[in-house]
mmCIF file of C-alpha atoms in Angstrom:
data_model
loop_
_atom_site.group_PDB
_atom_site.id
_atom_site.type_symbol
_atom_site.label_atom_id
_atom_site.label_comp_id
_atom_site.label_asym_id
_atom_site.label_seq_id
_atom_site.Cartn_x
_atom_site.Cartn_y
_atom_site.Cartn_z
ATOM 1 C CA UNK A 1 35.032 -21.648 -5.849
ATOM 2 C CA UNK A 2 33.966 -21.341 -2.222
ATOM 3 C CA UNK A 3 33.674 -17.548 -2.434
ATOM 4 C CA UNK A 4 31.644 -17.806 -5.628
ATOM 5 C CA UNK A 5 29.337 -20.400 -4.098
ATOM 6 C CA UNK A 6 28.841 -18.267 -0.992
ATOM 7 C CA UNK A 7 28.065 -15.243 -3.164
ATOM 8 C CA UNK A 8 25.497 -17.207 -5.200
ATOM 9 C CA UNK A 9 23.782 -18.366 -1.993
ATOM 10 C CA UNK A 10 23.655 -14.782 -0.700
ATOM 11 C CA UNK A 11 22.270 -13.557 -4.033
ATOM 12 C CA UNK A 12 19.566 -16.246 -4.047
ATOM 13 C CA UNK A 13 18.547 -15.355 -0.492
ATOM 14 C CA UNK A 14 18.402 -11.650 -1.292
ATOM 15 C CA UNK A 15 16.300 -12.256 -4.379
ATOM 16 C CA UNK A 16 13.922 -14.544 -2.480
ATOM 17 C CA UNK A 17 13.540 -11.979 0.300
ATOM 18 C CA UNK A 18 12.169 -9.447 -2.210
ATOM 19 C CA UNK A 19 9.518 -11.765 -3.659
ATOM 20 C CA UNK A 20 5.920 -11.841 -2.507
ATOM 21 C CA UNK A 21 3.004 -14.149 -3.071
ATOM 22 C CA UNK A 22 3.339 -16.638 -5.893
ATOM 23 C CA UNK A 23 6.342 -14.866 -7.485
ATOM 24 C CA UNK A 24 9.467 -16.993 -7.698
ATOM 25 C CA UNK A 25 13.088 -17.041 -8.807
ATOM 26 C CA UNK A 26 15.284 -19.695 -10.353
ATOM 27 C CA UNK A 27 18.958 -19.922 -11.189
ATOM 28 C CA UNK A 28 19.457 -20.493 -14.898
ATOM 29 C CA UNK A 29 23.116 -21.360 -14.554
ATOM 30 C CA UNK A 30 26.366 -19.645 -13.779
ATOM 31 C CA UNK A 31 25.460 -16.287 -12.303
ATOM 32 C CA UNK A 32 22.134 -15.858 -14.099
ATOM 33 C CA UNK A 33 18.797 -15.844 -12.334
ATOM 34 C CA UNK A 34 15.271 -15.358 -13.609
ATOM 35 C CA UNK A 35 12.481 -13.817 -11.539
ATOM 36 C CA UNK A 36 8.851 -14.445 -12.393
ATOM 37 C CA UNK A 37 6.598 -11.804 -10.892
ATOM 38 C CA UNK A 38 3.006 -12.936 -10.475
ATOM 39 C CA UNK A 39 0.081 -10.744 -9.516
ATOM 40 C CA UNK A 40 -0.392 -7.119 -8.713
ATOM 41 C CA UNK A 41 -2.792 -4.520 -10.035
ATOM 42 C CA UNK A 42 -0.198 -2.685 -12.126
ATOM 43 C CA UNK A 43 2.289 -5.322 -13.230
ATOM 44 C CA UNK A 44 4.563 -2.910 -15.120
ATOM 45 C CA UNK A 45 4.861 -0.585 -12.106
ATOM 46 C CA UNK A 46 5.262 -3.493 -9.689
ATOM 47 C CA UNK A 47 7.958 -5.059 -11.895
ATOM 48 C CA UNK A 48 9.833 -1.748 -12.033
ATOM 49 C CA UNK A 49 9.718 -1.409 -8.249
ATOM 50 C CA UNK A 50 10.864 -5.010 -7.805
ATOM 51 C CA UNK A 51 13.711 -4.545 -10.302
ATOM 52 C CA UNK A 52 14.955 -1.443 -8.467
ATOM 53 C CA UNK A 53 14.788 -3.252 -5.121
ATOM 54 C CA UNK A 54 16.713 -6.212 -6.528
ATOM 55 C CA UNK A 55 19.470 -4.038 -7.982
ATOM 56 C CA UNK A 56 19.747 -2.214 -4.652
ATOM 57 C CA UNK A 57 19.920 -5.424 -2.622
ATOM 58 C CA UNK A 58 22.355 -7.136 -4.956
ATOM 59 C CA UNK A 59 24.741 -4.181 -4.904
ATOM 60 C CA UNK A 60 25.190 -4.498 -1.130
ATOM 61 C CA UNK A 61 28.436 -6.185 -0.035
ATOM 62 C CA UNK A 62 28.539 -9.812 1.103
ATOM 63 C CA UNK A 63 30.944 -10.827 3.866
ATOM 64 C CA UNK A 64 33.008 -13.955 3.230
ATOM 65 C CA UNK A 65 35.944 -15.028 5.401
ATOM 66 C CA UNK A 66 36.157 -11.542 6.926
ATOM 67 C CA UNK A 67 36.307 -9.994 3.459
ATOM 68 C CA UNK A 68 33.804 -7.811 1.716
ATOM 69 C CA UNK A 69 32.711 -9.165 -1.647
ATOM 70 C CA UNK A 70 30.878 -6.731 -3.912
ATOM 71 C CA UNK A 71 28.904 -7.818 -6.965
ATOM 72 C CA UNK A 72 26.836 -5.909 -9.456
ATOM 73 C CA UNK A 73 23.553 -6.777 -11.096
ATOM 74 C CA UNK A 74 21.778 -5.899 -14.275
ATOM 75 C CA UNK A 75 18.171 -6.525 -15.144
ATOM 76 C CA UNK A 76 16.897 -6.917 -18.624
#
């Protein structure tokens, strides 16, 4: 449970680091998060760029107790 909790904290921080302005994220439960993107001139393009950045960030390893933990992400 400790590794899972640490991974969820790292995921939340990585998601938050990608958000700008009034955009926000929330954990729905388990390992599911929702991101609400607010603003931008071209919302579809901005959302696509944000989604790619999130997938990239969330695929990076997380260190826990001197071990590398790797998680994947999907956006839909």
